[in-house]
CSV table of C-alpha atoms and ligand atoms in Angstrom, one decimal:
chain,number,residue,atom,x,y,z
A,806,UNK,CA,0.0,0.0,0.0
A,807,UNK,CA,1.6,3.1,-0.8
A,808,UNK,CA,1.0,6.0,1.7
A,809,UNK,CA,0.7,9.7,-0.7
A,810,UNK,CA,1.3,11.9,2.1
A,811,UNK,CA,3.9,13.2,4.6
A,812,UNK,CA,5.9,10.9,7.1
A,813,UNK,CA,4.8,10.9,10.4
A,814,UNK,CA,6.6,14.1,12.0
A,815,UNK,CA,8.8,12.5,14.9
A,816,UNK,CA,6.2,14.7,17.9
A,817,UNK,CA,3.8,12.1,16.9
A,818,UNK,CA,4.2,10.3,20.1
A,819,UNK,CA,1.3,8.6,21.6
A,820,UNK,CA,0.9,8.9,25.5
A,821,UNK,CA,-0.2,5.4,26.4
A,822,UNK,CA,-2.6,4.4,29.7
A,823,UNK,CA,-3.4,0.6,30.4
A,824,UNK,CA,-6.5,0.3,30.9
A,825,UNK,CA,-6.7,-1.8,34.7
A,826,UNK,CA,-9.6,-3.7,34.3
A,827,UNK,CA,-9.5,-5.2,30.7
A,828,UNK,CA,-12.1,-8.0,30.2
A,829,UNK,CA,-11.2,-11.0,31.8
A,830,UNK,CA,-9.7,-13.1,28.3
A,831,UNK,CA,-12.0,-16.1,28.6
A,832,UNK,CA,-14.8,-13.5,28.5
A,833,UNK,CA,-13.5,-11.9,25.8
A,834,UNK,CA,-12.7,-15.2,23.9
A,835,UNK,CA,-16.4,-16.1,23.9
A,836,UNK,CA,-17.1,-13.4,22.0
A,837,UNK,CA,-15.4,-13.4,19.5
A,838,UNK,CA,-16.2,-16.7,18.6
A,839,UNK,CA,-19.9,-15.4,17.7
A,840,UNK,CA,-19.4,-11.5,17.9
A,841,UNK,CA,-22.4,-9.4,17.5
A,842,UNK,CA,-22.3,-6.4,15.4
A,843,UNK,CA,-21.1,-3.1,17.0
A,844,UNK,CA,-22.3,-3.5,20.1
A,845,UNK,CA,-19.3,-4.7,22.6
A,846,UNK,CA,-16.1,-2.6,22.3
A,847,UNK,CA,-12.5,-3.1,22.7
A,848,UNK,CA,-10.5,-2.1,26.0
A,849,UNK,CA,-8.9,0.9,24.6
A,850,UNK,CA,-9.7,3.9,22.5
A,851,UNK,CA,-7.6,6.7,20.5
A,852,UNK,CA,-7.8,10.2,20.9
A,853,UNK,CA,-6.2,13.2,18.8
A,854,UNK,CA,-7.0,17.0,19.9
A,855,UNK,CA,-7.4,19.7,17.4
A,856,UNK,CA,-7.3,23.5,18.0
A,857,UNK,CA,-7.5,26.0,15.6
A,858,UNK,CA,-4.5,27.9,17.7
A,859,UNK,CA,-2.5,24.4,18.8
A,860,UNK,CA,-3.5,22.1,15.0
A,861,UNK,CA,-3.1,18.5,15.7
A,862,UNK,CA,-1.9,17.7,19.6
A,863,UNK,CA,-2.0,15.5,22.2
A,864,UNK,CA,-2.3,11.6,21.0
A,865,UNK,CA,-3.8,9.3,23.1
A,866,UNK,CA,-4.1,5.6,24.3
A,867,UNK,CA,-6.5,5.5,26.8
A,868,UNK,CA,-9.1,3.3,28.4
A,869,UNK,CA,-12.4,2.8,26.8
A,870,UNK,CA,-15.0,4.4,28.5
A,871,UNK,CA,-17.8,8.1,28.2
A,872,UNK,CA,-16.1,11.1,27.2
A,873,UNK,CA,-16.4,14.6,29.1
A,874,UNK,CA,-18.5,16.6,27.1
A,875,UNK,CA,-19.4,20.5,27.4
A,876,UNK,CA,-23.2,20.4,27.1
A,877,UNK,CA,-22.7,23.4,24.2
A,878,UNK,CA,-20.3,21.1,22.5
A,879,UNK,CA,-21.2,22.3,18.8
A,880,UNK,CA,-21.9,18.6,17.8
A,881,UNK,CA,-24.8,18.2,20.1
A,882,UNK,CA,-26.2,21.1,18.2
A,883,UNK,CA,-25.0,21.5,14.8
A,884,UNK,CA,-24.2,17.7,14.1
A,885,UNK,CA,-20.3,18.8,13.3
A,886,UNK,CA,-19.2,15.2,12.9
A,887,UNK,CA,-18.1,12.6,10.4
A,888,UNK,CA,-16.8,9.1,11.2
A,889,UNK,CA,-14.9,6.3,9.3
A,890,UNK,CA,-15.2,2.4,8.8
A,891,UNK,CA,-12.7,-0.1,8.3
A,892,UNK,CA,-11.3,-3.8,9.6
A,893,UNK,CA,-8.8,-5.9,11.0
A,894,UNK,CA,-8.5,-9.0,9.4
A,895,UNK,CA,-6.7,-11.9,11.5
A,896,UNK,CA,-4.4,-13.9,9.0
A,897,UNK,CA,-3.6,-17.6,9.9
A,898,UNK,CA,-0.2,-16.8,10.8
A,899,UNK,CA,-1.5,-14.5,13.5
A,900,UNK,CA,-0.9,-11.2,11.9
A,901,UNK,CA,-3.6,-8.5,11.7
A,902,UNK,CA,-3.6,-6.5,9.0
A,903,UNK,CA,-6.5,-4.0,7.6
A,904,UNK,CA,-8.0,-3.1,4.0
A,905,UNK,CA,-7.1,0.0,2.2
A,906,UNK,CA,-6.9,2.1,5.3
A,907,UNK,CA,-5.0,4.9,3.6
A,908,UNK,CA,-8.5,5.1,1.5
A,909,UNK,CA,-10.2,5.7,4.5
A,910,UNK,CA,-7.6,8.2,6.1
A,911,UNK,CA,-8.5,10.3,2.0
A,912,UNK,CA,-12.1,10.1,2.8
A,913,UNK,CA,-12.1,11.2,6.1
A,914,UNK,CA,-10.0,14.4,4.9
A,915,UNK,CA,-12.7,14.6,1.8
A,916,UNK,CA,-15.5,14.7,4.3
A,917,UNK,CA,-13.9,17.0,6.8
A,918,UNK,CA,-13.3,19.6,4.1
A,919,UNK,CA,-17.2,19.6,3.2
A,920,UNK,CA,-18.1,19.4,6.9
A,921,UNK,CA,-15.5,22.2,7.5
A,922,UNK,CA,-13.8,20.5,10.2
A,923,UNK,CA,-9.8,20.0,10.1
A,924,UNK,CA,-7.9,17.5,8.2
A,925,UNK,CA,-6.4,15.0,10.2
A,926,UNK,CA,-3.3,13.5,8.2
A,927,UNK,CA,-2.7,10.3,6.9
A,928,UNK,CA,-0.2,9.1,8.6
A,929,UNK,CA,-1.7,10.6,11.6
A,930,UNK,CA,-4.8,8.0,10.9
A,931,UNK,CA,-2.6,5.4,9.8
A,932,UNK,CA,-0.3,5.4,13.4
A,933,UNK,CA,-3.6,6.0,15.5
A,934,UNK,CA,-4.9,2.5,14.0
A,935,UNK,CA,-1.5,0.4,14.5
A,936,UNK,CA,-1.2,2.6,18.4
A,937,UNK,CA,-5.2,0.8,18.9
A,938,UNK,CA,-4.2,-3.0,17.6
A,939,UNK,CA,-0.8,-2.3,19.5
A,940,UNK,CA,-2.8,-2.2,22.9
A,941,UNK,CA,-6.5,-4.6,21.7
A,942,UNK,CA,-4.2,-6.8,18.9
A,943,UNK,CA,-6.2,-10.0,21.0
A,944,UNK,CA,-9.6,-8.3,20.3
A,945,UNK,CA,-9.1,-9.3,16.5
A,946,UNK,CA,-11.2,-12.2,16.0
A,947,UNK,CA,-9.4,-15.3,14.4
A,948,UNK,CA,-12.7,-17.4,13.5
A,949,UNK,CA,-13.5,-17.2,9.7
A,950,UNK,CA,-14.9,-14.2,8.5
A,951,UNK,CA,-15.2,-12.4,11.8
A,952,UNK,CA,-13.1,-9.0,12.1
A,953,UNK,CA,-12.8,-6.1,14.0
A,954,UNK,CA,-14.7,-3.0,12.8
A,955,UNK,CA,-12.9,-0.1,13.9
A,956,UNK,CA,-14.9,3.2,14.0
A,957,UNK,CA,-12.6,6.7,13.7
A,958,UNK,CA,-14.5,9.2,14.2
A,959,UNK,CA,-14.8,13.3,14.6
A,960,UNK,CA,-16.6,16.0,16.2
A,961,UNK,CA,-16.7,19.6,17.1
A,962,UNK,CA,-16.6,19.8,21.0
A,963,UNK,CA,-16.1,23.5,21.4
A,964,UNK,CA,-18.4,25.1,23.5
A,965,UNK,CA,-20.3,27.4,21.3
A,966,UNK,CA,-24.2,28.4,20.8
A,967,UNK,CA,-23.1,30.1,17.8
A,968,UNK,CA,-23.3,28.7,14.4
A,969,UNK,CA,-19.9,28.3,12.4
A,970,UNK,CA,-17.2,25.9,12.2
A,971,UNK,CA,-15.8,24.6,15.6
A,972,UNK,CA,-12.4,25.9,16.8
A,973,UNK,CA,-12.0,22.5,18.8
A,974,UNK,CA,-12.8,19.3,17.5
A,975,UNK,CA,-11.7,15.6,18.8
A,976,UNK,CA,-10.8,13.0,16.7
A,977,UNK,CA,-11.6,9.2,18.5
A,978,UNK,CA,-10.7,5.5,17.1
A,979,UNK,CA,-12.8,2.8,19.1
A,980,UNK,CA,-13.4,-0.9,18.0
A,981,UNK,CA,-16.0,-3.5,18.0
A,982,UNK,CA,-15.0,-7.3,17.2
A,983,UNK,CA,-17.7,-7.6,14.0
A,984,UNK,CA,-19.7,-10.9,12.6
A,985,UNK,CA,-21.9,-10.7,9.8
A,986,UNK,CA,-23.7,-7.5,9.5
A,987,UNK,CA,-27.1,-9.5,7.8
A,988,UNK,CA,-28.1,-12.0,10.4
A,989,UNK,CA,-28.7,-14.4,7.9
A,990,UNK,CA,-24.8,-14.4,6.5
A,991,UNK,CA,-24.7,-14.5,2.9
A,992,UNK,CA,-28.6,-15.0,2.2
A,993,UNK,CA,-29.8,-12.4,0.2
A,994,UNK,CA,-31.9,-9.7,1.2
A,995,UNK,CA,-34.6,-8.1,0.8
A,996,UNK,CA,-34.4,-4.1,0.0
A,997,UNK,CA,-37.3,-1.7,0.8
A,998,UNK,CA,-37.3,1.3,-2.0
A,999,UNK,CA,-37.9,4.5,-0.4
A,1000,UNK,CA,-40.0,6.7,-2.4
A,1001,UNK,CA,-41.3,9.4,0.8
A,1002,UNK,CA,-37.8,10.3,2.0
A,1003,UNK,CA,-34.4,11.2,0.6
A,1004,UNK,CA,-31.4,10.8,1.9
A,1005,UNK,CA,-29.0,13.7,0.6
A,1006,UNK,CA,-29.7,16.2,-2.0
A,1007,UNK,CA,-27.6,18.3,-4.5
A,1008,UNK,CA,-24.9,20.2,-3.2
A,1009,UNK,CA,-25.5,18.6,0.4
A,1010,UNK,CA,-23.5,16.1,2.2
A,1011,UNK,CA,-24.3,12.9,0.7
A,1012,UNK,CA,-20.8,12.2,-0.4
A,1013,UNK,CA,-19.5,12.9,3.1
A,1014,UNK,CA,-18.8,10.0,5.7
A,1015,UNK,CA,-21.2,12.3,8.1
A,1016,UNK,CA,-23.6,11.9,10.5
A,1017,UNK,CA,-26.4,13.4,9.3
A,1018,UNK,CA,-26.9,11.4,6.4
A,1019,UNK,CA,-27.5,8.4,9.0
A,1020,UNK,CA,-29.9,9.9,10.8
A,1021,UNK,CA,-31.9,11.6,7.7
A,1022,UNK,CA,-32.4,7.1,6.9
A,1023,UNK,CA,-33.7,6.6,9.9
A,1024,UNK,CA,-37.3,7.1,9.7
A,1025,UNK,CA,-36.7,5.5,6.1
A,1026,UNK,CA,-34.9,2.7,7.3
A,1027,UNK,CA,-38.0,1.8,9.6
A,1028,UNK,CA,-40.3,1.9,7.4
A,1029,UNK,CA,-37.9,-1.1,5.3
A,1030,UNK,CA,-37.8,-2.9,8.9
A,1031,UNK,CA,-41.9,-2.9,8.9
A,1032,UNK,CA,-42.3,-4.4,5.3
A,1033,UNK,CA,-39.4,-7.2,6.5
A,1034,UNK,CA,-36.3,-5.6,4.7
A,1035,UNK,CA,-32.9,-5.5,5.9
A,1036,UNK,CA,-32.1,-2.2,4.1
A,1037,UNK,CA,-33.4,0.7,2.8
A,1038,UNK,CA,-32.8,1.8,-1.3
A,1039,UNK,CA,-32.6,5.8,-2.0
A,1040,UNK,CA,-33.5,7.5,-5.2
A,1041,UNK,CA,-32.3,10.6,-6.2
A,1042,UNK,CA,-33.9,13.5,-4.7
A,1043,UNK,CA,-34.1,15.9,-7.7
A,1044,UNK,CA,-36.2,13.2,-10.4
A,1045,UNK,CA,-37.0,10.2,-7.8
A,1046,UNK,CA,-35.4,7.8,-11.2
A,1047,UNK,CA,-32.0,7.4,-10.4
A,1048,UNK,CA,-30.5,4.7,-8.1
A,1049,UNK,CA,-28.9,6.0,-5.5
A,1050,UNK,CA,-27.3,3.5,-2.4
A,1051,UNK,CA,-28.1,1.6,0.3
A,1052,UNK,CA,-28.6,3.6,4.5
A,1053,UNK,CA,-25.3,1.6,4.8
A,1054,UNK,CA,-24.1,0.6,1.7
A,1055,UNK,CA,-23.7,0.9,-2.3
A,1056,UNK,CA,-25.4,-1.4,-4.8
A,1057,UNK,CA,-23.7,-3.0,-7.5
A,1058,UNK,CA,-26.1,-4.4,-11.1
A,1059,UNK,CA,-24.9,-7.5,-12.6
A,1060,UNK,CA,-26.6,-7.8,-16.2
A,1061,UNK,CA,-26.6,-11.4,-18.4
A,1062,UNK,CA,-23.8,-10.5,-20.5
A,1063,UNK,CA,-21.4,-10.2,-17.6
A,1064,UNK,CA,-21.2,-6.0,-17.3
A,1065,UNK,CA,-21.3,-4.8,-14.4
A,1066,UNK,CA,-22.9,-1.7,-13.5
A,1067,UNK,CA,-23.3,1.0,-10.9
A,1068,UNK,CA,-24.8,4.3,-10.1
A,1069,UNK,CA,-22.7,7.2,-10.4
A,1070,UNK,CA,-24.2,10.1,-8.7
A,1071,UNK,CA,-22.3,12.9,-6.7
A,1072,UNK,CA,-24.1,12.3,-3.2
A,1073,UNK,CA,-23.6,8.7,-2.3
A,1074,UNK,CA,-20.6,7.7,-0.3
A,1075,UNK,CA,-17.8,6.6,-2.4
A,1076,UNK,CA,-17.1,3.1,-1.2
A,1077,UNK,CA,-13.8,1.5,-0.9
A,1078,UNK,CA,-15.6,-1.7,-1.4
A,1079,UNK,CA,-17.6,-0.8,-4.6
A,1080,UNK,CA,-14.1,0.2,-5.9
A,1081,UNK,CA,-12.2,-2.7,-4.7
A,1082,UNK,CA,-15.3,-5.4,-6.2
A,1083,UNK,CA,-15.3,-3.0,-9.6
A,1084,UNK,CA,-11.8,-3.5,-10.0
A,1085,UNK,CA,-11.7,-7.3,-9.4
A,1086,UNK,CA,-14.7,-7.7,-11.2
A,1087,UNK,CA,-12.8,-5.4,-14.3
A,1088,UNK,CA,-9.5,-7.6,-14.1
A,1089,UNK,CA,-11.8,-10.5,-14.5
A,1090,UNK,CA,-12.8,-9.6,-17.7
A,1091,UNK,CA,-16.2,-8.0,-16.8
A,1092,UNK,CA,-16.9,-4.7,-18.1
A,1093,UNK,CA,-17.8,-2.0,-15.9
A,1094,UNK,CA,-20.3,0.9,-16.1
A,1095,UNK,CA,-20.1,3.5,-13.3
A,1096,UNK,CA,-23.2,5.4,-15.0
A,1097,UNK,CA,-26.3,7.0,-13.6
A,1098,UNK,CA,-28.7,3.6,-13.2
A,1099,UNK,CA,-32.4,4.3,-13.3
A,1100,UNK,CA,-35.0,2.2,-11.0
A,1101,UNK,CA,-36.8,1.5,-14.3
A,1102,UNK,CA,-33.5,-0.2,-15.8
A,1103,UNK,CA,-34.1,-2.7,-13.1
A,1104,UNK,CA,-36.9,-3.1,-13.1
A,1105,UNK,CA,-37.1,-4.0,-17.2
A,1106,UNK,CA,-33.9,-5.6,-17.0
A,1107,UNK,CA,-35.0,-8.1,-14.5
A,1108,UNK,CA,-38.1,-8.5,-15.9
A,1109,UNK,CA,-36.7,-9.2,-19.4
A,1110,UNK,CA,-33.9,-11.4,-17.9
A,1111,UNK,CA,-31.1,-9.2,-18.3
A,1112,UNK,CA,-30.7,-8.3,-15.0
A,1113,UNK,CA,-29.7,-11.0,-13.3
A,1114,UNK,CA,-28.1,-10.4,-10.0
A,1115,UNK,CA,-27.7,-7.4,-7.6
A,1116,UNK,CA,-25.5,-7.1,-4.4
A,1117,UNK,CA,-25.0,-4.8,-2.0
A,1118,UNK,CA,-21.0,-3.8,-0.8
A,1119,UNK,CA,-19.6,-2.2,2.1
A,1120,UNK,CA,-17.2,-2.7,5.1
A,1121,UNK,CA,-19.9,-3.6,7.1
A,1122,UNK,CA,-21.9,-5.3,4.9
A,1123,UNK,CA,-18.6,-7.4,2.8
A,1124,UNK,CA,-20.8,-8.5,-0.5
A,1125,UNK,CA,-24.7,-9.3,0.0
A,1126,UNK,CA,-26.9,-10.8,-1.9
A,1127,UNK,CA,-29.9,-8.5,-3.3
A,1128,UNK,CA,-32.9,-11.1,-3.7
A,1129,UNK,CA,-35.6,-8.3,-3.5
A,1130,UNK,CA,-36.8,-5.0,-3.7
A,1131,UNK,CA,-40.1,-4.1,-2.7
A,1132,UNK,CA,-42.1,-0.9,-2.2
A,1133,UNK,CA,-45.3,0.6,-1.8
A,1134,UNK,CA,-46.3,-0.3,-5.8
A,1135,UNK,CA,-44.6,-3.4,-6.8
A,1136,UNK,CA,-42.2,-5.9,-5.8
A,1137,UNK,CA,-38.9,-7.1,-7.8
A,1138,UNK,CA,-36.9,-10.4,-7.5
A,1139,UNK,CA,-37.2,-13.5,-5.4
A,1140,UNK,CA,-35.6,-14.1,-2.1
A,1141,UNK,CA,-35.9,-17.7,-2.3
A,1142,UNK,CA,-33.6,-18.1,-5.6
A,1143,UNK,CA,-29.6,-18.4,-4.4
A,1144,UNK,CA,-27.0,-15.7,-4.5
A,1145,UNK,CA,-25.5,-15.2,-8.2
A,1146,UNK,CA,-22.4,-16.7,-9.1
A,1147,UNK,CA,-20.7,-13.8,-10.0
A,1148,UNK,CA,-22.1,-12.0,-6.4
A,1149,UNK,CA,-20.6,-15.0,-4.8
A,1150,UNK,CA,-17.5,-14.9,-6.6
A,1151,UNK,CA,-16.7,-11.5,-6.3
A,1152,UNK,CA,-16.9,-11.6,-2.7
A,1153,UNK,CA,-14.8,-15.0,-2.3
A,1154,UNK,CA,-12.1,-13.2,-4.2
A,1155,UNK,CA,-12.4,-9.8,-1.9
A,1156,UNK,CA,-12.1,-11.7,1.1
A,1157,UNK,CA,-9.5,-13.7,0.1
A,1158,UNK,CA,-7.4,-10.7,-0.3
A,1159,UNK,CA,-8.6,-9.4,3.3
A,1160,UNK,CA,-7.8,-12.6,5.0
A,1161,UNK,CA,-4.5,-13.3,3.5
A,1162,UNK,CA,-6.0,-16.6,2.0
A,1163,UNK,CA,-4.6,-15.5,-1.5
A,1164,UNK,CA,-2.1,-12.8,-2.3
A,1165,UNK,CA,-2.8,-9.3,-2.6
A,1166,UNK,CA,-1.9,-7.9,-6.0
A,1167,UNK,CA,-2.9,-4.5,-5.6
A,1168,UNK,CA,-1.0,-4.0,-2.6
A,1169,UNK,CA,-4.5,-3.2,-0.5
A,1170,UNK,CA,-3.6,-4.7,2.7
A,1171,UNK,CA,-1.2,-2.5,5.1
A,1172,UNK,CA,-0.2,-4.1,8.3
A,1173,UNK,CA,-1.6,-3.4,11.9
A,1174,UNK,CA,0.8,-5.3,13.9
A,1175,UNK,CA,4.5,-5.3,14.4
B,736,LIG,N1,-22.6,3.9,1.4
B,736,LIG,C1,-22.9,4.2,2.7
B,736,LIG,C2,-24.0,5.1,3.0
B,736,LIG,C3,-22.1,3.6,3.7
B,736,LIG,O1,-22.4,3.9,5.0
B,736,LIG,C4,-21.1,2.7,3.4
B,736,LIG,C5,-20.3,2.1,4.4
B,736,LIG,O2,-19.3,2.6,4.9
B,736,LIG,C6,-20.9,2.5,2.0
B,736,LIG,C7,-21.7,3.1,1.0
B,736,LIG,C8,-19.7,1.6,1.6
B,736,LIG,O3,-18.5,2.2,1.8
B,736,LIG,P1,-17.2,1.3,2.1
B,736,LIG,O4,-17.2,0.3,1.1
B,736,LIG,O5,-16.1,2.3,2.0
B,736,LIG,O6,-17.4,0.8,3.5
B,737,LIG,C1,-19.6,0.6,7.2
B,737,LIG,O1,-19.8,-0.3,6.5
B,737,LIG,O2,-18.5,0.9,7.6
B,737,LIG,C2,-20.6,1.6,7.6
B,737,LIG,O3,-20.4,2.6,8.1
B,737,LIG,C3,-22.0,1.2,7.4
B,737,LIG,C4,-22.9,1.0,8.6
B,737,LIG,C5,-24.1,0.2,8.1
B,737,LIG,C6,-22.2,0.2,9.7
């Protein structure tokens, strides 16, 4: 992996505090046999000031556990805050290693500029994740296709009613040991189509890891729980024709004569994953359309035959079957017909790479440990 920006400057030293009361390892063992998602977290956590006056100061290992907050802390008001996604993978030699993470550390820097909070460098990023696995390496899971999400984040924590950018902001790394994010694994899924609610609009925040966008799914993402969906599909909020993405995810179209194609729209999140599957699936031989999709393509294209697989990618969500999309007019596809080949494949070959189980000709994996 080849790391584009600056060295790490030699102040970067991390003041490290054990945390005394780690959970006990047997306890911790039994969860990551079976770990559920995002809810249990690691020992440790990373912290990183920011001052407009000071820049980037004080780094931090430091027990898990609530943070101190200023009840005017800007993010409780404003929503100043973006966050990252990303994993450690658990190779069979013992090492831990993680996926594309100076992707991550580029995004994060994209979606602070639009969120106009500071740009925490690379190698900054990169050092805070190795300065986590350094203290929580044994919270990496080693049964197959478990990992351990990690979840930097960023917020504005000055105390300040009035409405501009923050002139303090934190920047946080915590981890969760992760399963499958789709109780049911690899199944595919069924994928309720939004029409009441958007999720992002032009010239908003869509293509920002932020906040905001999560919540504005929420009420959406309900509404796909009550008709028995795992996920929620968005349109585009200027026509309501174009695909869109997933609350959590992008979607990927695979049509019968082997392209593959995805929407291209400036306010989805850019996915590391949708990148990583396009170029696998474009070194395979497939052709690949990044394109605006409309909902009626796939509709017709499925009907006709054409269409005949859809997955949804992410960190979280690896490569998942698409077996259905309903909504309040119609519904598409049938969940009891097995995951496509090509769905399937795509996501052997992905994981393959993340767990070390085959070698990694891109040079995507970077090294957490040691
Ligand atoms: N779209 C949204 C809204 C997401 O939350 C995610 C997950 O991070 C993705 C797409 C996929 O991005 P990535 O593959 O980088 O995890
Ligand atoms: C991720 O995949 O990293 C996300 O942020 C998506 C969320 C559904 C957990």
């Amino acid at each position: 992996m080849t790391i584009p920006l600056q060295m790490a400057p030699k102040d970067l030293v991390f003041q490290v505090s054990h945390n005394d009361s780690p959970m006990p390892a047997a306890e911790r063992d039994a969860i990551l046999a079976d770990p559920p998602f995002g809810s249990v977290f690691t020992d440790h956590m990373v912290d990183i000031c920011w001052s407009e006056k000071g820049g980037w100061h004080r780094p931090r290992v430091q027990p898990y556990g609530p943070i101190a907050m200023d009840p005017a802390a800007a993010v409780l008001h404003y929503g100043q805050e973006i966050f990252e996604g990303l994993k450690a993978y658990r190779h069979a030699d013992g090492s831990i290693w993680s996926f594309r993470p100076d992707q991550n550390a580029l995004r994060m820097q994209r979606s602070a500029k639009r969120m106009a909070l500071p740009e925490l460098p690379a190698d900054y990023f990169l050092e805070s994740l190795k300065q986590l696995i350094a203290v929580d390496g044994a919270w990496v899971p080693s049964a197959p296709e478990m990992s351990l999400y990690i979840r930097p984040y960023m917020y504005a924590k000055e105390a300040f009613l009035g409405v501009r950018a923050a002139k303090k902001v934190a920047f946080y790394i915590i981890a969760a040991p992760a399963g499958p994010y789709f109780s049911g694994g690899v199944k595919p899924v069924s994928i309720w189509l939004s029409t009441d609610y958007s999720r992002a609009g032009k010239g908003g925040t869509g293509q920002a890891k932020t906040g905001g966008n999560y919540a504005a799914s929420l009420v959406a993402q309900a509404e796909a729980a009550e008709h028995g969906c795992a996920q929620v599909l968005f349109l585009d909020s200027v026509e309501g024709k174009y695909l869109e993405e997933l609350g959590g995810m992008n979607i990927v179209l695979v049509y019968k004569d082997g392209r593959v194609v995805t929407p291209q729209s400036d306010t989805i999140l850019q996915g590391i994953t949708r990148d990583s599957i396009l170029q696998l699936a474009e070194d395979a031989g497939h052709t690949v359309e990044r394109r605006p999709v409309t909902l009626e393509e796939w509709r017709d294209g499925v009907e006709s035959g054409d269409i005949v697989e859809a997955f949804a990618c992410g960190t979280a969500a690896v490569v998942t079957p698409i077996g259905q999309l309903k909504s309040k007019d119609f519904t598409i596809g049938d969940l009891d017909q097995p995951a496509g080949p090509l769905t399937l494949a795509l996501r052997e070959k992905l994981t393959d790479i993340q767990y070390g189980r085959q070698p990694d000709p891109y040079g995507w994996m970077f090294r957490l440990d040691g």
